[in-house]
Tab-separated table of C-alpha atoms in Angstrom:
chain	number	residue	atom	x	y	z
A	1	UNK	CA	-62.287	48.570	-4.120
A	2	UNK	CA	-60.869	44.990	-3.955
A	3	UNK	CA	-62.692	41.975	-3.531
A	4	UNK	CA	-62.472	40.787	-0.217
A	5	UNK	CA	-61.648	36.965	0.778
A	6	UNK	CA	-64.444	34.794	0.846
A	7	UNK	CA	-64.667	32.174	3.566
A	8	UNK	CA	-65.471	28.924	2.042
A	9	UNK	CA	-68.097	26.859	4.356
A	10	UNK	CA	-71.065	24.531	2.865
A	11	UNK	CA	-73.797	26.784	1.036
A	12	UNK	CA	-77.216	25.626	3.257
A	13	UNK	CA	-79.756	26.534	0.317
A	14	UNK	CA	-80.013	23.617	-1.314
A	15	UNK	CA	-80.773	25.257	-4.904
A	16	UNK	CA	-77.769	27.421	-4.697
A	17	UNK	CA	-75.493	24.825	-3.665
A	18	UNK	CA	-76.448	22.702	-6.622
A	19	UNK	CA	-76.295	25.486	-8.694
A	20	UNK	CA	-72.969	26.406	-7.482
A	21	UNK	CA	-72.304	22.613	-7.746
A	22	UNK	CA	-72.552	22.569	-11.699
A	23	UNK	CA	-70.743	25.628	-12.128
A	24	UNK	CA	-67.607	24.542	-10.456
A	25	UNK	CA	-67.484	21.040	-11.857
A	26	UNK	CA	-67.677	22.701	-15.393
A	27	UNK	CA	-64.965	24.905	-14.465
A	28	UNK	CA	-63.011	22.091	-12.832
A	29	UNK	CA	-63.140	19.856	-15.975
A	30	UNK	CA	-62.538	22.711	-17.936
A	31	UNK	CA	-59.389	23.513	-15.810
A	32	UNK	CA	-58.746	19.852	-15.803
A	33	UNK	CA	-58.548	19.277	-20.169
A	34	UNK	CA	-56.510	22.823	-20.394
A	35	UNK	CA	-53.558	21.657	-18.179
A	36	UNK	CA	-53.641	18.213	-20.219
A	37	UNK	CA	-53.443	19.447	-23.366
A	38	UNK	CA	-50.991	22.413	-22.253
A	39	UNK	CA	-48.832	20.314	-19.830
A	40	UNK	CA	-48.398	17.336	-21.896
A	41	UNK	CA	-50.308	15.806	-18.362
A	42	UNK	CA	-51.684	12.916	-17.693
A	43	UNK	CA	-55.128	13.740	-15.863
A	44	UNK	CA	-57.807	11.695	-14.394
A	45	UNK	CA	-60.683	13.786	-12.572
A	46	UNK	CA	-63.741	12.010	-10.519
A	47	UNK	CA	-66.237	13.763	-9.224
A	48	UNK	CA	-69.818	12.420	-7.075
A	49	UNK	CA	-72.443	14.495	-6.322
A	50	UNK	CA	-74.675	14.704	-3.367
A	51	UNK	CA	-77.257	12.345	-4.902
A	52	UNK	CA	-74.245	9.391	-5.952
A	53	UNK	CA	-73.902	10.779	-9.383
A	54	UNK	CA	-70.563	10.289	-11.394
A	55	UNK	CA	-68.968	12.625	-13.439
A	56	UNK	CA	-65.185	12.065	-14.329
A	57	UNK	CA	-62.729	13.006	-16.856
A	58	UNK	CA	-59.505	11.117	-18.520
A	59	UNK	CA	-57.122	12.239	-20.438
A	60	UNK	CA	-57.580	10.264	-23.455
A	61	UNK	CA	-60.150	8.380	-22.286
A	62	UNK	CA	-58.115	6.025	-20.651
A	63	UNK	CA	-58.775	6.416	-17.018
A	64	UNK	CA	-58.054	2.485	-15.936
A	65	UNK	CA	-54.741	2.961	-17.122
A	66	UNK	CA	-54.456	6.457	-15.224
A	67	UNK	CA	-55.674	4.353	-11.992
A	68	UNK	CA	-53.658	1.874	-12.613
A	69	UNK	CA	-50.411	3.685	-12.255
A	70	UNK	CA	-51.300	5.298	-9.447
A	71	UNK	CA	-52.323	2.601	-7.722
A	72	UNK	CA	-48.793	1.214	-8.856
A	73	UNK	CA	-47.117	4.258	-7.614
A	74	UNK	CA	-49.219	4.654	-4.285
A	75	UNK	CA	-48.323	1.141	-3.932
A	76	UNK	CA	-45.012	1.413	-4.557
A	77	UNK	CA	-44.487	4.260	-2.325
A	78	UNK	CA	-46.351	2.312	0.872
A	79	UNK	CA	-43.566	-0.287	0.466
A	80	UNK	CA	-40.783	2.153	0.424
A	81	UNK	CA	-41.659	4.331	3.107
A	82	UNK	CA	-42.056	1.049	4.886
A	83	UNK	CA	-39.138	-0.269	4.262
A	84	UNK	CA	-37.018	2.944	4.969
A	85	UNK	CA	-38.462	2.642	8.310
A	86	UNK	CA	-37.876	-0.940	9.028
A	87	UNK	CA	-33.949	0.055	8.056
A	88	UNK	CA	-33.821	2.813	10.104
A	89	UNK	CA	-35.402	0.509	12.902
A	90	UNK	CA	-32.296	-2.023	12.255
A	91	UNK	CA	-29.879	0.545	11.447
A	92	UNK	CA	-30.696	2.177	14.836
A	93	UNK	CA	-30.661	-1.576	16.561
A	94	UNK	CA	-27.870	-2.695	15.164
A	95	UNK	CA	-25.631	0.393	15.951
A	96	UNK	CA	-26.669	-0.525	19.826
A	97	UNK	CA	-25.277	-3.521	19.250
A	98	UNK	CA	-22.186	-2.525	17.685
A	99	UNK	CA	-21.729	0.219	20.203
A	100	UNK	CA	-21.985	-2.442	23.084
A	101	UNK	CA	-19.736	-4.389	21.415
A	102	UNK	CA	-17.484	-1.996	21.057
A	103	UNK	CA	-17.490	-1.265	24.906
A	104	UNK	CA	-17.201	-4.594	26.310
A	105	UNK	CA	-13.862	-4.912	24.004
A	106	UNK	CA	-12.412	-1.921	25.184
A	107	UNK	CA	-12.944	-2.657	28.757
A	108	UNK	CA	-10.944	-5.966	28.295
A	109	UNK	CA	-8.192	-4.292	26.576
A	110	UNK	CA	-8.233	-1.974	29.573
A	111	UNK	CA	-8.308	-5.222	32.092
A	112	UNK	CA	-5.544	-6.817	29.594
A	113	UNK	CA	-3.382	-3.676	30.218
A	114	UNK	CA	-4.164	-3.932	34.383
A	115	UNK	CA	-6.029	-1.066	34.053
A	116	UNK	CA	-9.637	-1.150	35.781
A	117	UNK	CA	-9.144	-3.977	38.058
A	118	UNK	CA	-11.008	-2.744	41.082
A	119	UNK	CA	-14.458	-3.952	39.156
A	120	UNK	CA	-13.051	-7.742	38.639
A	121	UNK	CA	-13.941	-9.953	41.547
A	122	UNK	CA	-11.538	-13.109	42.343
A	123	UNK	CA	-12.735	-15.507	39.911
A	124	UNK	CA	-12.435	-12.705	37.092
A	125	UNK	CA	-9.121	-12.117	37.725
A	126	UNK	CA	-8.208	-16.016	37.778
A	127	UNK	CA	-9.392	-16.107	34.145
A	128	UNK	CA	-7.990	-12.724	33.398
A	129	UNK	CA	-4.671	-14.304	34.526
A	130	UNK	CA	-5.037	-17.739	32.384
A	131	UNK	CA	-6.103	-15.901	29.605
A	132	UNK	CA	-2.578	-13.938	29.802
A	133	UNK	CA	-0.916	-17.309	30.334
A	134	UNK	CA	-2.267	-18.773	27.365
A	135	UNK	CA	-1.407	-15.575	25.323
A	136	UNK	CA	2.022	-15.351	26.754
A	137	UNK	CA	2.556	-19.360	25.539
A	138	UNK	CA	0.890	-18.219	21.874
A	139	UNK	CA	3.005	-15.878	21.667
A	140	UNK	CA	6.213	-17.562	23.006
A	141	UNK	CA	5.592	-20.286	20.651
A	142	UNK	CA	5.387	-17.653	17.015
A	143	UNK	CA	8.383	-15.961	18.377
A	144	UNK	CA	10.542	-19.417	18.608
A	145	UNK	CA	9.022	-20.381	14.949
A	146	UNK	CA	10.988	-17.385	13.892
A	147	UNK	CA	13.591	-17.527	15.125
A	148	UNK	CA	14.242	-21.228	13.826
A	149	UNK	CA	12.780	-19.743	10.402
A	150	UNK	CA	15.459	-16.854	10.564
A	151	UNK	CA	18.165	-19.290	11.832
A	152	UNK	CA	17.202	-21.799	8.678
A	153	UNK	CA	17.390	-18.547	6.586
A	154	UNK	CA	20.711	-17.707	7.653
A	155	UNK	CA	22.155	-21.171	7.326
A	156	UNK	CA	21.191	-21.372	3.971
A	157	UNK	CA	22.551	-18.028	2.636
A	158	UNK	CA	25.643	-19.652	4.791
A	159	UNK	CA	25.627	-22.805	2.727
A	160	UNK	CA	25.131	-20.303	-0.529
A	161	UNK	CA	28.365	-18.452	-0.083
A	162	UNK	CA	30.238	-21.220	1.181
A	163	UNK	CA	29.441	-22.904	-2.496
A	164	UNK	CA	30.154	-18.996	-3.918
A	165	UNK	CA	33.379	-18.883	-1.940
A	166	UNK	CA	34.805	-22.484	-3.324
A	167	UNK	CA	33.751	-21.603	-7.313
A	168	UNK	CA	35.210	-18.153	-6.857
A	169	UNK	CA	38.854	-20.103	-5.180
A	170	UNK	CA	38.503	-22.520	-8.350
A	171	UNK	CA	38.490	-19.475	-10.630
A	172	UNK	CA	41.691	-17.615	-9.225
A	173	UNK	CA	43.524	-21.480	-8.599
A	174	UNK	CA	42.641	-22.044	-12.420
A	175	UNK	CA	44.023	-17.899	-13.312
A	176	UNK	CA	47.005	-18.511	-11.076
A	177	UNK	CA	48.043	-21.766	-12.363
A	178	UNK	CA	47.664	-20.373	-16.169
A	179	UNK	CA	49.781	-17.422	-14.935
A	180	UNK	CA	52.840	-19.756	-13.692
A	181	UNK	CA	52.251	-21.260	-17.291
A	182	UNK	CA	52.406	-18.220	-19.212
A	183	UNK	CA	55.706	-17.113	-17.012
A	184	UNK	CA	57.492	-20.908	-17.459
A	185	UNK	CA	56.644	-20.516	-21.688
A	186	UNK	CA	58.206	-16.969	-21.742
A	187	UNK	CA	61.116	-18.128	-19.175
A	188	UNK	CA	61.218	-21.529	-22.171
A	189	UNK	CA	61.468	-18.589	-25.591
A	190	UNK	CA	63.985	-16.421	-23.474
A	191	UNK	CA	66.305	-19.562	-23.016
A	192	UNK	CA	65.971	-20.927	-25.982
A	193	UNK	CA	66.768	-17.489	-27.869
A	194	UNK	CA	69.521	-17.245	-26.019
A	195	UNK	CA	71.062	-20.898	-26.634
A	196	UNK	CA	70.568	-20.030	-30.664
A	197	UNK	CA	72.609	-16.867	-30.658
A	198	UNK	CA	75.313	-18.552	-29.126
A	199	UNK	CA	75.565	-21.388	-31.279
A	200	UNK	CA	75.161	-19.115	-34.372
A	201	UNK	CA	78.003	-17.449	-32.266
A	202	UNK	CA	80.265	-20.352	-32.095
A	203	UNK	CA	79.390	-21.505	-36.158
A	204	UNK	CA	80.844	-18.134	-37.271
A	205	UNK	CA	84.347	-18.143	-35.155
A	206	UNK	CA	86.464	-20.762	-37.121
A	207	UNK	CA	85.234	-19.252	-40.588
A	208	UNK	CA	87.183	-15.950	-38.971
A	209	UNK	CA	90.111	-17.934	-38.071
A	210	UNK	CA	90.200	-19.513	-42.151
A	211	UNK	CA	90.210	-16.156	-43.700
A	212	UNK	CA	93.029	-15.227	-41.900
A	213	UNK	CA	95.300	-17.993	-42.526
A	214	UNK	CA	94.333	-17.387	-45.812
A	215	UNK	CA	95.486	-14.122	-45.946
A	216	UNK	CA	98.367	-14.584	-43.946
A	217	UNK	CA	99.504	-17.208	-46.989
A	218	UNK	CA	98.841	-15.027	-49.145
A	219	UNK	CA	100.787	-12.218	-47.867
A	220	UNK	CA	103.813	-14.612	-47.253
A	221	UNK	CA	103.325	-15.714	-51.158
A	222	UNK	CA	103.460	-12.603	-51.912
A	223	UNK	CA	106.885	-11.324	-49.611
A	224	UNK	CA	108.802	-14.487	-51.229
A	225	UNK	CA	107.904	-13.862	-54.700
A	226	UNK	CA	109.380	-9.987	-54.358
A	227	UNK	CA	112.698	-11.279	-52.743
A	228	UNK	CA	113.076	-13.850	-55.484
A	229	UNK	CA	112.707	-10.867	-58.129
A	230	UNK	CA	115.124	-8.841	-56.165
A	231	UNK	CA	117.478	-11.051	-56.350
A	232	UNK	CA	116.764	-11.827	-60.038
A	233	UNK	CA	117.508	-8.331	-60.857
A	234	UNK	CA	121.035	-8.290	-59.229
């Protein structure tokens, strides 16, 4: 048959309770040293009695350094919880804020738009009508500076092929004129091979007209020199 649970309340005898009281505090430092030296833990165990008497236990003897780092990290943690909450405090206010904010600017877009007028009394709607005035004038004035920046722009890509246009009329005036040059030199060779082959033409002609004389002599030398024999012989 199991063991069944024990309610824990104070013991009233007072010999049992101290009794009781030096059994557990053995077992509890007992428990204590076995998960330091299995663990690898860091323990520090302090213990009063009824009667104000001390019994503690450190792992390696070195219990102010144990308390130490716990106050450190008790410390520590104090500060961070309260500074988590003091963020979550501003995070929360300043999200109201930015929410509001948020609002108010989308109500005046919705009066710039002449939407949600009916909530604007006279003197609302006066400013809501300079304010448009003065934005209409803002933005009158960036659209002129534009255009005079595009018109400048224009101008000078203008003024760039203008200068473009005159270097590339240069170029073809230059190609053209050493064309006309090229066609009067060939025109110059074709005339003056044709003015050498008729003087080369002309040279040659009386030289012709020699030979034949000369042959005709020769031929008439010859006829006169066979009659003369003829007549020899009769």
């Amino acid at each position: 048959m199991g063991r069944g649970k024990v309610q824990l309340k104070r013991i009233e005898n007072k010999i049992n309770r101290q009794v009781t009281f030096s059994k557990r505090r053995s077992g509890l430092l007992k428990k204590a040293h076995e998960i330091s030296v299995l663990c690898d833990a860091e323990v520090a165990l302090i213990i009063f009695s009824t009667k104000g008497k001390l019994y503690e236990y450190s792992t390696d003897s070195c219990m102010d350094k144990i308390l130490d780092r716990y106050e450190r990290y008790s410390y520590a943690e104090k500060v961070l919880i309260s500074a988590e909450s003091e963020t979550q405090g501003n995070w929360c206010h300043e999200y109201r804020k930015l929410k509001a904010k948020v609002e108010t600017i989308q109500k005046c877009q919705k009066h710039l738009m002449g939407e949600d007028l009916e909530t604007l009394n006279l003197k609302e709607l006066q400013q809501l009508e300079q304010q448009l005035e003065s934005s209409l004038k803002h933005i009158r004035t960036r659209k002129n500076q534009l255009m005079l920046e595009s018109i400048s722009e224009l101008q000078r890509k203008e003024k760039s092929l203008q200068e473009e246009n005159k270097v590339l009329q240069k170029e073809l005036a230059e190609k053209q004129k050493a064309q006309r040059k090229q066609v009067q030199w060939g025109q110059t060779q074709q005339q003056t091979s044709s003015s050498s082959s008729c003087f080369v033409i002309r040279e040659a002609a009386p030289t012709t007209n020699i030979s034949r004389r000369e042959v005709g002599g020769r031929c008439s030398s010859a006829a006169t020199g066979s009659r003369w024999t003829t007549t020899m012989d009769a």
